[in-house]
Amino acid sequence: MPQRGGSPAPRLAALEEEAEPGRRCAPRSHLGLREPAALEMELLPLWLCLGFHFLTMKWKNGSGMAMVASQGGCKLGDGVADCRGQNLASVPSSLPSHSQTLILDANPLKTLWNHSLQPYPLLENLSLHSCHLGLIGLDAFQGQGHLHSLALADNCLSENYKETAAALHTLPDLRRLDLSGNSLTEDMAALMLQNLSSLEAVSLARNTLMRLDDCVFEGLEHLRELDLQRNYIFEIEGGAFDGLTELRRLNLAYNNLPCIVDFGLTQLQFLNISYNALEWFLAAKEEAAFELEMLDLSHNQLLFFPLLPQCSKLHTLLLRDNNMGFYRDLYNTSSPQEMVAQFLLVDGNVTNITTVSLWEEFASSDLAALHFLDMSQNQFQYLPDGFLKKMPSLSHLNLNQNCLMMLHIREHEPLAALTELDLSHNQLSELHLAPGLTGCLKSLRLFNLSSNQLQGVPTGLFANASNITTIDMSHNQVLLCPQPAPLDRAGPPSCVDFRNMTSLRSLSLEGCGLGALQDCPFQGTALTHLDLSSNWGILNGSIAPLQDIARTLQVLSLRNVGLNSGFTELDFSGFGNLRDLDLSGNFLTSFPRFRSSLALQTLDLRRNSLTALPQRAVSEQLLRSLQTIYLSQNPYDCCGVEGWGALQHLKSVADLAMVTCNLSSKVIRVLELPGGVPQDCKWERVDMGLLYLVLILPSCLTLLVACTVIFLTFKKPLLQVIKSRCHWSSVY
């Protein structure tokens, strides 16, 4: 490497020539004391060059990716270039040429020019969401033979849809195409999808499609997923999907379809027609095997239970929020086979009347593989005989918010596989269990009977329910059995027995009108969640009836049960695992007591009669493990409450902004307490009798002096007036 002027090499050689042979090392020793600093300064460029070369080699080996992680505002890594939201007006050309995924979402590109993607010949995924694209050049995708996924959602492709269609036709291996949110009509969509036979997934959601015919999806024989949700589709012509022999998933949610007749897409596995205007669903009358596994007909206007394929693999059926019911009462017949309905089908100038035997068609439906059935928010008043018999594999049944008045569990309707049963928000007054079916709910884990009119449950209903963990019987007028009910007892049920249900973990009895608990109604259970709210007087002023489950309880709700501190201070010291405690809506005047090792995380004391929060409670309870506490809507005394300063620094007081106190007949928010409150409180703490005496005594003395002066001033005239009026005679 050439040396600069004044380098130490020539100087070192000259000194060596002048030195004696025996002393050639002496100058070196002398230079060792003076020259190393100069030598290092001269070699500094060499070290810098070597360091730069080292970093360059490391970058080439892949360790220098962090140096370009934000090149041009784009994040790079693993073949992905993420340039979303960078306010780009065109496709950047300086990104790594080996990029396989390019994300340009939320950039104002407006136009995808010809050859703008040419620097990236290995692209497999291109995302152009929300780029205001109105035009895609004919040669914009030229040379993109590896592109498999293209997302063009939320743009303006309807403005120049013909040019866009021509550009898309240059992608022979495209598999996934997202055209959602582009205001496309069915004709525009048909043109864009033309000849794209390699497509496997297409999204046309959030467009303006209204009517589908057999030309829209022509030639898409490899299509497996089709998303048409949130359009305005009101009609689907016969044969519109016939060419889609590989179609497995079809989403037609949020459209305006009035009915589905002769449904015959045997290859479909997933069908979503929720949020339409369907009044009926009729499957084709054929014995072909359907692959359908999931059918969503929720949030429609169905009047009848859907007439399903005679042979299918259906395991999930969603019928929530319709107008369905069984109409035995409308027919003057005792035989369900005679219940028929006529459907009027109008197709152009042709009118067809289809007569359907409701029960026969339902009886022929294949529901043997059904696991999940949601019939909530309908108008079912009863379940016909044999309804549940067709569903031997049913594990989840939801019937909440219907009009059920009674439910019969019969011998030939086994519910052995049922794990969740929701009958809440009905009008149930009777729940019948056929004799000998005491173990019919042996697999049940969740049972919801809340908001009905039950006064009890059949004897032995929970006898062998060894897996049940959650029961909700809130808002029913039930009684808790003080002792186990005899299994051979006849007559209507009178009480509910939860004792010795070892699997039970969560029990809700809110608003059941329960009287005072006695005789340990939860003995033998390991409850972790218990809700006894809105049962006035259920604890009779003491929490002793809960001692059997004190060690296992984690969540306890005692809202509006009439608790007060008149008898004794509430002591939860035995509830070692209690995490959430709701004591709102009672008459507590003192802070509850807990054990020293507090596990409580949430405490609700709103709407009580607390006037003071002791300093001990603030320091020992709130500042320890408590994460959330509610203290508002109590008549606190600003002068009697200590520890407000500590409260203002606590993040655990969720409603601190709403906590108020009374000061001199004024209601003041704690956060707005004035600085002069201690002086005002001194007057509040003075003995009121002494204060009244001090205030009244000066007035009395003043009045006495005034009366004395008046009497002395008018003494003689006053005596004369009195004598004249009383006619007193003078004695001479």
XYZ file of C-alpha atoms in Angstrom:
732
model
C 0.000 0.000 0.000
C 1.638 3.386 -0.987
C 2.761 5.514 1.919
C 1.927 9.142 2.360
C 4.573 11.895 2.531
C 6.458 11.894 5.808
C 5.783 8.214 6.413
C 7.948 6.432 8.980
C 9.359 3.850 6.516
C 12.117 6.019 4.808
C 13.047 7.656 8.100
C 13.446 4.259 9.745
C 15.754 3.011 6.944
C 18.020 6.110 7.151
C 18.470 5.781 10.870
C 19.402 2.121 10.496
C 22.125 2.920 7.922
C 23.735 5.525 10.235
C 23.782 3.232 13.250
C 26.665 0.889 14.086
C 26.156 -2.789 13.408
C 26.187 -3.601 17.056
C 23.750 -0.908 17.870
C 21.210 -1.359 15.078
C 18.591 -2.166 17.664
C 19.209 0.970 19.656
C 17.417 3.326 17.316
C 14.489 0.901 17.199
C 14.308 0.984 20.957
C 14.364 4.726 20.822
C 11.646 4.809 18.143
C 9.600 2.462 20.268
C 9.245 5.285 22.750
C 8.332 8.050 20.293
C 7.005 6.665 16.995
C 4.099 4.175 17.713
C 1.494 6.972 17.947
C 2.566 8.362 14.609
C 2.632 4.878 13.139
C -0.950 4.139 14.313
C -2.190 7.411 12.870
C -0.635 6.584 9.539
C -2.147 3.081 9.525
C -5.654 4.316 10.519
C -6.939 4.399 6.907
C -5.824 0.802 6.524
C -7.813 -0.265 9.595
C -10.895 1.611 8.367
C -10.704 -0.066 4.979
C -10.362 -3.488 6.572
C -13.335 -2.793 8.895
C -15.542 -1.664 6.019
C -14.534 -4.753 4.012
C -15.438 -6.956 7.008
C -18.883 -5.359 7.382
C -19.497 -5.695 3.667
C -18.689 -9.394 3.730
C -21.002 -9.889 6.719
C -23.817 -8.129 4.897
C -23.353 -10.365 1.880
C -23.681 -13.375 4.173
C -27.105 -12.178 5.384
C -26.159 -10.560 8.669
C -26.476 -7.063 7.243
C -30.238 -7.173 6.699
C -30.774 -4.761 9.572
C -28.891 -2.101 7.595
C -31.613 -2.029 4.957
C -34.577 -2.950 7.186
C -36.199 0.396 6.471
C -34.950 1.164 2.979
C -37.113 3.940 1.558
C -39.549 3.460 4.432
C -40.179 -0.182 3.453
C -39.588 -3.059 5.842
C -37.573 -5.867 4.320
C -36.979 -9.425 5.437
C -37.374 -13.040 4.338
C -38.282 -12.074 0.796
C -41.035 -9.699 1.944
C -41.091 -5.983 1.143
C -43.699 -4.196 3.242
C -44.265 -0.641 1.979
C -47.780 -0.026 3.276
C -48.762 3.506 4.216
C -45.608 5.204 2.848
C -47.459 7.759 0.689
C -45.892 6.320 -2.473
C -47.107 7.618 -5.833
C -45.502 4.771 -7.798
C -44.032 1.337 -7.270
C -40.510 1.706 -5.825
C -37.791 0.290 -8.056
C -34.923 0.036 -5.568
C -36.180 -2.896 -3.513
C -34.371 -6.259 -3.558
C -34.990 -7.946 -6.892
C -35.438 -11.333 -5.207
C -38.546 -10.159 -3.276
C -41.356 -12.676 -3.374
C -44.006 -10.663 -1.514
C -44.663 -6.976 -2.131
C -47.172 -5.095 0.049
C -48.147 -1.629 -1.189
C -51.397 -1.167 0.754
C -52.671 2.336 1.565
C -50.509 4.225 -0.947
C -51.974 6.766 -3.448
C -50.730 4.959 -6.551
C -53.876 5.686 -8.596
C -52.346 3.938 -11.627
C -50.302 0.774 -11.945
C -48.151 1.643 -14.927
C -46.758 -0.752 -17.515
C -43.548 -2.538 -16.497
C -43.648 -0.977 -13.007
C -43.204 -4.470 -11.516
C -40.465 -5.491 -13.938
C -37.655 -5.130 -11.323
C -39.245 -7.970 -9.327
C -39.565 -11.025 -11.590
C -39.895 -13.478 -8.669
C -43.038 -11.988 -7.136
C -45.533 -14.522 -5.829
C -47.779 -12.275 -3.713
C -48.785 -8.696 -4.521
C -51.089 -6.650 -2.290
C -52.540 -3.319 -3.464
C -55.311 -2.673 -0.929
C -56.693 0.878 -0.821
C -54.338 2.379 -3.394
C -56.995 4.453 -5.226
C -56.281 2.392 -8.327
C -58.437 3.419 -11.256
C -56.287 2.039 -14.049
C -53.993 -0.937 -14.473
C -51.844 -0.854 -17.575
C -52.059 -3.670 -20.093
C -48.428 -4.692 -19.513
C -48.355 -3.971 -15.774
C -48.018 -7.702 -15.004
C -45.783 -8.587 -17.925
C -43.099 -11.049 -16.881
C -44.871 -11.960 -13.622
C -45.096 -15.665 -14.316
C -44.672 -16.578 -10.656
C -47.492 -14.363 -9.329
C -50.034 -16.561 -7.519
C -51.865 -14.136 -5.212
C -53.138 -10.667 -6.158
C -55.107 -8.417 -3.774
C -56.814 -5.390 -5.359
C -59.426 -4.711 -2.687
C -60.911 -1.277 -2.009
C -59.893 0.486 -5.197
C -61.736 2.079 -8.142
C -61.335 -0.640 -10.747
C -64.844 -0.128 -12.106
C -63.687 3.086 -13.831
C -61.474 1.311 -16.369
C -62.525 -2.281 -15.881
C -61.808 -3.332 -19.466
C -58.146 -2.318 -19.248
C -57.918 -4.016 -15.848
C -59.475 -7.196 -17.266
C -56.957 -7.213 -20.112
C -54.092 -6.872 -17.639
C -55.412 -9.711 -15.467
C -55.611 -12.011 -18.474
C -51.789 -11.891 -18.703
C -51.505 -13.860 -15.446
C -51.881 -17.506 -16.475
C -50.958 -19.003 -13.070
C -52.941 -16.701 -10.772
C -54.597 -18.676 -7.967
C -56.007 -16.105 -5.531
C -57.679 -12.864 -6.593
C -59.278 -10.289 -4.284
C -61.515 -7.756 -6.085
C -63.647 -6.773 -3.092
C -64.780 -3.191 -2.615
C -64.429 -2.001 -6.240
C -68.075 -1.202 -7.135
C -68.080 -3.950 -9.751
C -71.263 -5.176 -11.421
C -71.796 -8.765 -12.475
C -70.839 -7.932 -16.082
C -67.602 -6.280 -15.004
C -66.765 -9.219 -12.760
C -67.481 -11.712 -15.522
C -65.106 -9.875 -17.880
C -62.316 -9.727 -15.295
C -62.611 -13.416 -14.436
C -62.790 -14.541 -18.034
C -60.173 -17.161 -18.992
C -58.597 -17.160 -15.510
C -59.090 -20.908 -15.244
C -56.224 -21.301 -12.744
C -58.062 -19.392 -10.003
C -58.702 -21.274 -6.778
C -60.032 -18.443 -4.567
C -61.937 -15.294 -5.594
C -63.396 -12.520 -3.465
C -66.029 -10.205 -4.935
C -67.285 -8.990 -1.566
C -68.588 -5.440 -1.104
C -69.373 -4.801 -4.743
C -72.651 -4.109 -6.570
C -73.502 -7.550 -7.905
C -77.270 -8.044 -8.151
C -78.010 -11.037 -10.358
C -75.875 -14.089 -11.043
C -76.216 -16.170 -14.200
C -74.197 -18.993 -15.719
C -71.788 -16.587 -17.465
C -70.273 -14.852 -14.449
C -68.090 -17.746 -13.283
C -67.752 -19.581 -16.579
C -64.490 -21.442 -17.016
C -63.428 -21.413 -13.375
C -63.344 -25.164 -13.008
C -60.589 -25.076 -10.353
C -62.280 -22.542 -8.081
C -62.551 -23.751 -4.472
C -63.460 -20.599 -2.514
C -65.893 -17.859 -3.576
C -66.749 -14.843 -1.404
C -69.819 -12.864 -2.516
C -70.841 -11.306 0.804
C -72.147 -7.745 1.136
C -73.486 -7.309 -2.370
C -77.057 -6.739 -3.577
C -77.716 -10.194 -4.971
C -81.430 -10.928 -5.120
C -81.477 -13.680 -7.739
C -79.277 -16.625 -8.656
C -80.245 -18.308 -11.898
C -80.230 -22.057 -12.140
C -76.850 -23.320 -13.252
C -74.929 -20.248 -12.064
C -72.551 -22.469 -10.072
C -72.801 -25.663 -12.109
C -69.411 -25.153 -13.734
C -67.672 -24.788 -10.371
C -67.135 -28.486 -9.825
C -64.334 -27.955 -7.286
C -66.143 -25.305 -5.217
C -65.931 -26.053 -1.494
C -66.652 -22.742 0.281
C -69.366 -20.258 -0.738
C -70.162 -17.074 1.197
C -73.410 -15.276 0.255
C -73.932 -13.415 3.544
C -75.414 -9.905 3.638
C -77.350 -10.024 0.367
C -81.049 -9.888 -0.554
C -81.834 -13.486 -1.475
C -85.528 -14.295 -0.808
C -85.288 -18.101 -1.008
C -83.128 -21.070 -1.916
C -84.943 -23.716 -3.970
C -83.564 -27.002 -5.311
C -80.222 -26.554 -3.647
C -77.993 -29.087 -5.380
C -74.359 -28.078 -4.885
C -73.300 -31.503 -3.683
C -69.597 -30.621 -3.631
C -69.954 -27.704 -1.181
C -68.591 -28.117 2.338
C -69.214 -24.609 3.723
C -72.240 -22.443 2.861
C -73.006 -19.102 4.508
C -76.303 -17.408 3.553
C -76.763 -15.440 6.772
C -78.207 -11.913 6.820
C -80.407 -12.293 3.759
C -84.185 -12.326 3.377
C -84.686 -16.077 3.092
C -88.151 -17.355 3.851
C -87.400 -20.978 3.052
C -84.544 -23.289 2.168
C -85.315 -26.357 0.066
C -82.683 -28.902 -0.879
C -83.016 -30.859 -4.090
C -85.067 -34.053 -3.858
C -82.355 -36.451 -4.806
C -80.424 -39.145 -3.048
C -77.023 -37.846 -4.091
C -74.458 -37.623 -1.322
C -73.820 -34.035 -0.229
C -70.449 -33.012 1.191
C -72.024 -30.142 3.148
C -70.565 -29.851 6.658
C -71.466 -26.315 7.770
C -74.644 -24.373 6.895
C -75.309 -20.866 8.203
C -78.883 -19.613 7.694
C -78.946 -17.266 10.670
C -80.473 -13.783 10.622
C -83.038 -14.421 7.906
C -86.829 -14.688 7.768
C -87.226 -18.459 7.641
C -90.726 -19.621 8.503
C -90.062 -23.364 8.554
C -87.221 -25.587 9.610
C -85.008 -25.906 6.509
C -85.549 -28.983 4.361
C -82.043 -30.386 4.214
C -80.373 -32.967 1.959
C -81.286 -36.578 2.514
C -77.644 -37.587 2.661
C -75.026 -35.191 3.995
C -72.148 -34.771 6.422
C -73.666 -31.737 8.147
C -72.129 -31.141 11.581
C -72.964 -27.434 12.153
C -76.361 -25.847 11.506
C -76.914 -22.190 12.454
C -80.551 -20.982 12.427
C -80.316 -18.054 14.836
C -82.677 -15.066 14.520
C -85.404 -16.280 12.159
C -89.182 -16.647 12.367
C -89.271 -20.420 12.532
C -91.698 -22.561 14.435
C -93.508 -25.870 14.326
C -97.131 -25.411 13.310
C -98.997 -28.463 14.550
C -101.648 -26.229 16.141
C -102.483 -24.663 12.782
C -103.512 -27.986 11.247
C -106.757 -29.765 12.018
C -105.105 -33.134 12.082
C -103.531 -35.408 14.620
C -101.042 -36.862 12.132
C -97.911 -34.814 11.443
C -97.655 -36.474 8.021
C -100.690 -34.481 6.900
C -99.059 -31.123 7.621
C -98.199 -29.653 4.241
C -97.179 -26.258 2.902
C -97.439 -24.835 -0.600
C -94.684 -22.641 -2.016
C -95.467 -20.279 -4.873
C -92.465 -19.939 -7.199
C -92.546 -17.223 -9.869
C -89.894 -17.390 -12.612
C -90.592 -14.754 -15.218
C -94.017 -15.516 -16.653
C -94.003 -19.040 -15.256
C -95.608 -19.733 -11.888
C -95.036 -23.039 -10.098
C -96.719 -24.283 -6.945
C -94.683 -26.723 -4.886
C -96.431 -28.740 -2.181
C -94.209 -29.978 0.589
C -95.058 -32.321 3.429
C -93.220 -30.550 6.214
C -92.733 -33.461 8.558
C -91.932 -36.050 5.889
C -89.330 -33.782 4.345
C -87.806 -33.070 7.725
C -87.887 -36.738 8.667
C -85.906 -37.554 5.527
C -83.183 -35.006 6.322
C -79.855 -36.490 7.308
C -78.828 -35.071 10.693
C -77.006 -38.072 12.057
C -73.633 -36.282 12.059
C -74.941 -32.984 13.492
C -72.903 -31.730 16.452
C -73.846 -28.043 16.765
C -77.423 -26.748 16.385
C -78.323 -23.104 17.082
C -82.077 -22.388 16.974
C -82.030 -19.324 19.240
C -84.168 -16.210 18.703
C -87.009 -17.923 16.859
C -90.648 -18.680 17.648
C -90.552 -22.331 18.633
C -93.262 -23.187 21.150
C -92.447 -26.873 21.357
C -90.234 -29.572 19.889
C -92.157 -32.291 18.040
C -91.902 -35.898 19.059
C -88.857 -37.506 17.483
C -87.079 -34.204 16.772
C -83.989 -34.931 18.846
C -83.991 -38.616 17.919
C -82.567 -37.757 14.505
C -79.500 -36.130 16.123
C -77.718 -38.840 18.125
C -74.367 -37.011 17.856
C -75.672 -33.628 18.995
C -73.322 -32.005 21.521
C -74.410 -28.313 21.501
C -78.074 -27.275 21.428
C -79.061 -23.615 21.733
C -82.773 -22.819 22.095
C -82.617 -19.522 23.985
C -85.032 -16.657 23.299
C -87.882 -18.752 21.930
C -91.423 -19.356 23.153
C -90.978 -22.800 24.703
C -93.502 -23.463 27.456
C -92.621 -27.056 28.251
C -89.935 -29.527 27.315
C -90.282 -33.292 27.398
C -87.202 -35.488 27.389
C -88.438 -38.849 26.170
C -86.991 -42.330 26.267
C -86.417 -42.589 22.520
C -84.578 -39.256 22.391
C -81.203 -40.010 23.945
C -79.069 -36.994 24.818
C -76.024 -38.926 25.879
C -73.673 -36.869 23.664
C -75.055 -33.467 24.692
C -72.452 -31.279 26.424
C -74.114 -27.828 26.245
C -77.846 -27.093 26.493
C -79.179 -23.526 26.519
C -82.907 -23.076 27.232
C -82.667 -19.559 28.654
C -85.139 -16.728 28.024
C -88.146 -18.880 27.220
C -91.455 -19.399 29.002
C -90.664 -22.808 30.444
C -92.868 -23.714 33.368
C -92.536 -27.485 33.070
C -89.545 -29.678 32.425
C -90.458 -33.348 32.162
C -88.121 -36.307 32.295
C -89.277 -39.741 31.262
C -88.978 -42.415 33.989
C -85.708 -44.263 33.896
C -83.772 -41.454 32.167
C -81.950 -40.179 35.236
C -78.604 -40.569 33.442
C -79.581 -38.913 30.163
C -77.380 -35.882 30.847
C -74.258 -37.751 31.847
C -72.104 -35.855 29.297
C -73.646 -32.435 29.965
C -71.179 -29.741 31.037
C -73.206 -26.514 30.691
C -76.929 -26.171 31.436
C -78.597 -22.742 31.108
C -82.200 -22.446 32.315
C -82.153 -18.753 33.233
C -85.083 -16.357 32.731
C -87.898 -18.887 32.613
C -90.874 -19.634 34.841
C -89.609 -22.816 36.451
C -90.427 -23.654 40.044
C -88.228 -26.729 40.107
C -86.623 -29.420 37.978
C -87.517 -33.091 37.619
C -86.326 -35.272 40.438
C -83.102 -37.014 39.482
C -82.296 -34.701 36.568
C -78.808 -34.117 37.938
C -78.511 -37.541 39.559
C -75.836 -38.887 37.202
C -74.658 -35.604 35.669
C -71.100 -36.339 36.738
C -69.487 -33.979 34.208
C -71.619 -30.885 34.665
C -69.574 -27.800 35.592
C -71.898 -24.830 34.968
C -75.572 -24.358 35.855
C -77.474 -21.093 35.413
C -80.974 -21.062 36.960
C -81.165 -17.332 37.581
C -84.530 -15.559 37.378
C -86.625 -18.635 38.146
C -88.745 -18.998 41.264
C -87.022 -22.101 42.587
C -86.309 -23.412 46.076
C -83.131 -25.044 47.272
C -83.642 -28.409 48.841
C -82.605 -28.532 52.473
C -82.024 -32.284 51.987
C -81.618 -34.620 49.022
C -84.924 -35.194 47.235
C -86.069 -38.852 47.193
C -85.724 -40.329 43.745
C -89.107 -42.072 43.937
C -91.008 -38.958 44.856
C -94.158 -38.399 42.811
C -95.794 -35.148 41.848
C -94.377 -31.887 40.617
C -90.860 -30.899 41.644
C -90.677 -28.672 44.676
C -86.989 -27.872 45.077
C -83.587 -28.181 43.467
C -80.784 -30.089 45.137
C -77.175 -29.191 44.303
C -75.561 -31.024 47.169
C -72.797 -33.547 46.480
C -72.431 -32.470 42.829
C -68.661 -32.836 42.876
C -68.115 -31.638 39.291
C -70.106 -28.402 39.699
C -67.917 -25.296 39.557
C -70.196 -22.397 38.547
C -73.729 -21.777 39.831
C -75.932 -18.736 39.195
C -79.093 -18.250 41.262
C -79.614 -14.527 40.731
C -83.140 -13.229 41.226
C -84.699 -16.543 42.250
C -86.584 -15.179 45.271
C -84.670 -17.494 47.600
C -85.250 -17.269 51.320
C -82.592 -17.531 53.995
C -80.127 -20.322 53.298
C -79.951 -23.098 55.818
C -78.722 -26.648 56.258
C -75.674 -26.181 53.999
C -77.294 -26.308 50.517
C -73.868 -26.433 48.788
C -72.307 -29.130 50.908
C -70.205 -31.611 48.951
C -69.515 -29.239 46.054
C -66.327 -27.466 45.017
C -67.905 -24.291 43.668
C -65.543 -21.621 42.365
C -68.176 -19.196 40.998
C -71.401 -18.431 42.890
C -73.965 -15.713 42.149
C -76.682 -15.147 44.767
C -77.512 -11.580 43.756
C -80.998 -10.084 44.047
C -82.187 -12.607 46.644
C -83.164 -10.329 49.534
C -82.283 -11.759 52.933
C -80.767 -14.949 51.568
C -77.847 -14.769 54.012
C -79.892 -13.377 56.908
C -77.131 -10.913 57.737
C -74.403 -13.567 57.971
C -72.141 -15.371 55.517
C -72.043 -18.521 57.655
C -74.085 -20.595 55.115
C -71.190 -20.241 52.679
C -68.519 -21.697 54.926
C -68.709 -25.108 53.226
C -67.397 -23.636 49.976
C -65.292 -20.826 51.438
C -61.987 -22.481 50.572
C -62.821 -23.076 46.894
C -64.775 -19.914 45.979
C -62.988 -17.579 43.584
C -65.868 -15.386 42.369
C -68.747 -14.434 44.695
C -71.588 -12.058 43.864
C -73.761 -10.864 46.763
C -75.289 -7.845 45.072
C -78.621 -6.610 46.460
C -79.053 -9.261 49.131
C -79.681 -6.939 52.094
C -76.331 -7.266 53.820
C -75.654 -4.795 56.616
C -73.123 -4.232 59.346
C -75.684 -4.060 62.133
C -75.151 -7.613 63.357
C -71.431 -8.119 62.928
C -68.602 -7.011 60.712
C -68.432 -9.074 57.532
C -65.434 -11.352 57.835
C -64.127 -13.050 54.681
C -60.945 -14.302 56.319
C -61.848 -17.911 55.529
C -62.190 -17.255 51.803
C -58.518 -17.734 50.987
C -58.894 -18.105 47.191
C -61.485 -15.386 46.658
C -60.499 -13.128 43.727
C -63.679 -11.223 42.804
C -66.248 -10.050 45.367
C -69.367 -8.021 44.563
C -71.069 -6.467 47.616
C -72.792 -3.593 45.827
C -76.359 -2.531 46.521
C -76.379 -3.415 50.233
C -76.399 -1.470 53.522
C -72.805 -1.878 54.632
C -71.575 0.845 56.972
C -68.114 -0.608 57.574
C -65.391 -2.000 55.408
C -65.379 -5.843 55.209
C -62.534 -7.731 56.835
C -60.160 -10.107 55.044
C -57.303 -12.348 56.019
C -53.744 -11.047 56.100
C -52.722 -12.908 52.930
C -55.242 -11.204 50.681
C -55.888 -12.894 47.302
C -58.717 -10.533 46.356
C -58.265 -8.724 43.043
C -61.657 -7.066 42.437
C -63.987 -5.583 45.074
C -67.260 -3.769 44.395
C -68.680 -1.665 47.264
C -70.897 0.691 45.274
C -74.375 1.713 46.447
C -73.823 0.961 50.144
C -73.999 3.142 53.258
C -70.300 3.689 53.827
C -69.516 7.016 55.464
C -65.867 6.372 56.172
C -63.051 4.355 54.709
C -60.619 3.605 57.543
C -56.957 4.307 57.041
C -56.194 0.700 57.924
C -58.350 -0.567 55.069
C -56.728 1.784 52.594
C -53.170 0.916 53.537
C -53.522 -2.807 54.167
C -56.173 -3.866 51.681
C -56.103 -1.540 48.692
C -52.350 -1.227 48.430
C -51.673 -4.949 48.597
C -53.054 -7.250 45.875
C -56.300 -5.510 44.989
C -56.280 -4.546 41.313
C -59.758 -3.029 40.926
C -62.109 -1.515 43.511
C -65.382 0.382 43.105
C -66.284 2.867 45.861
C -68.744 5.358 44.335
C -72.395 6.029 45.276
C -71.767 5.959 49.033
C -72.619 8.819 51.473
C -69.030 9.488 52.539
C -68.304 12.237 55.039
C -65.453 14.427 53.816
C -64.383 15.033 57.414
C -64.754 11.457 58.600
C -62.926 9.679 55.776
C -59.197 9.253 56.090
C -56.782 8.238 53.381
C -58.217 10.201 50.466
C -54.710 11.369 49.647
C -53.609 7.768 49.195
C -56.691 6.995 47.130
C -55.874 9.706 44.606
C -52.634 7.919 43.772
C -54.238 4.502 43.405
C -54.875 3.236 39.883
C -56.977 0.405 41.303
C -59.943 2.680 42.151
C -61.800 2.332 38.866
C -64.477 4.909 39.673
C -62.409 7.457 41.619
C -63.725 10.282 39.432
C -67.276 9.497 40.624
C -66.523 9.148 44.348
C -68.189 12.002 46.268
C -68.453 13.044 49.900
C -70.598 15.410 51.972
C -69.109 18.612 53.339
C -71.287 21.252 55.025
C -74.426 19.982 53.237
C -72.636 20.028 49.894
C -71.741 17.069 47.713
C -68.164 17.361 46.500
C -66.117 15.062 44.312
C -63.144 13.705 46.202
C -60.767 14.810 43.464
C -62.047 18.377 43.854
C -61.776 18.700 47.643
C -60.560 22.249 48.520
C -57.353 22.779 50.443
C -59.179 24.358 53.404
C -61.175 21.255 54.232
C -59.288 20.530 57.514
C -60.212 23.936 58.886
C -63.846 23.437 57.923
C -63.805 19.992 59.472
C -62.734 21.464 62.831
C -66.110 23.141 63.078
C -67.795 19.944 61.986
C -66.131 18.009 64.820
C -67.104 20.458 67.657
C -69.787 19.310 70.138
C -73.010 20.578 68.575
C -74.673 21.228 72.003
C -71.842 23.479 73.080
C -71.858 25.187 69.704
C -75.583 25.962 69.986
C -75.098 27.289 73.552
C -72.325 29.623 72.419
C -74.456 30.897 69.566
C -77.681 31.391 71.596
C -76.235 32.853 74.849
C -75.268 36.298 73.424
C -78.717 36.701 71.907
C -80.405 35.879 75.219
C -78.228 38.337 77.167
C -78.919 41.086 74.640
C -82.642 40.487 74.864
C -82.551 40.562 78.693
C -80.666 43.886 78.781
C -83.095 45.432 76.299
C -86.077 44.368 78.376
C -84.511 45.786 81.567
C -83.830 49.192 79.967
C -87.323 49.444 78.624
C -88.825 48.548 81.976
C -86.785 51.110 83.882
C -87.514 53.846 81.320
C -91.256 53.408 81.321
C -91.708 52.262 84.940
C -93.842 55.191 86.360
C -96.206 55.703 83.388
C -96.624 51.998 83.130
C -97.687 51.668 86.794
C -100.206 54.464 86.382
C -101.773 52.786 83.378
C -102.024 49.535 85.269
C -103.660 51.221 88.275
C -106.186 53.025 86.111
C -107.167 49.900 84.302
C -107.458 47.836 87.445
C -109.327 50.662 89.387
C -107.024 50.518 92.345
C -108.081 52.997 95.153
C -105.571 55.122 96.992
C -105.539 55.068 100.763
C -104.992 58.507 102.350
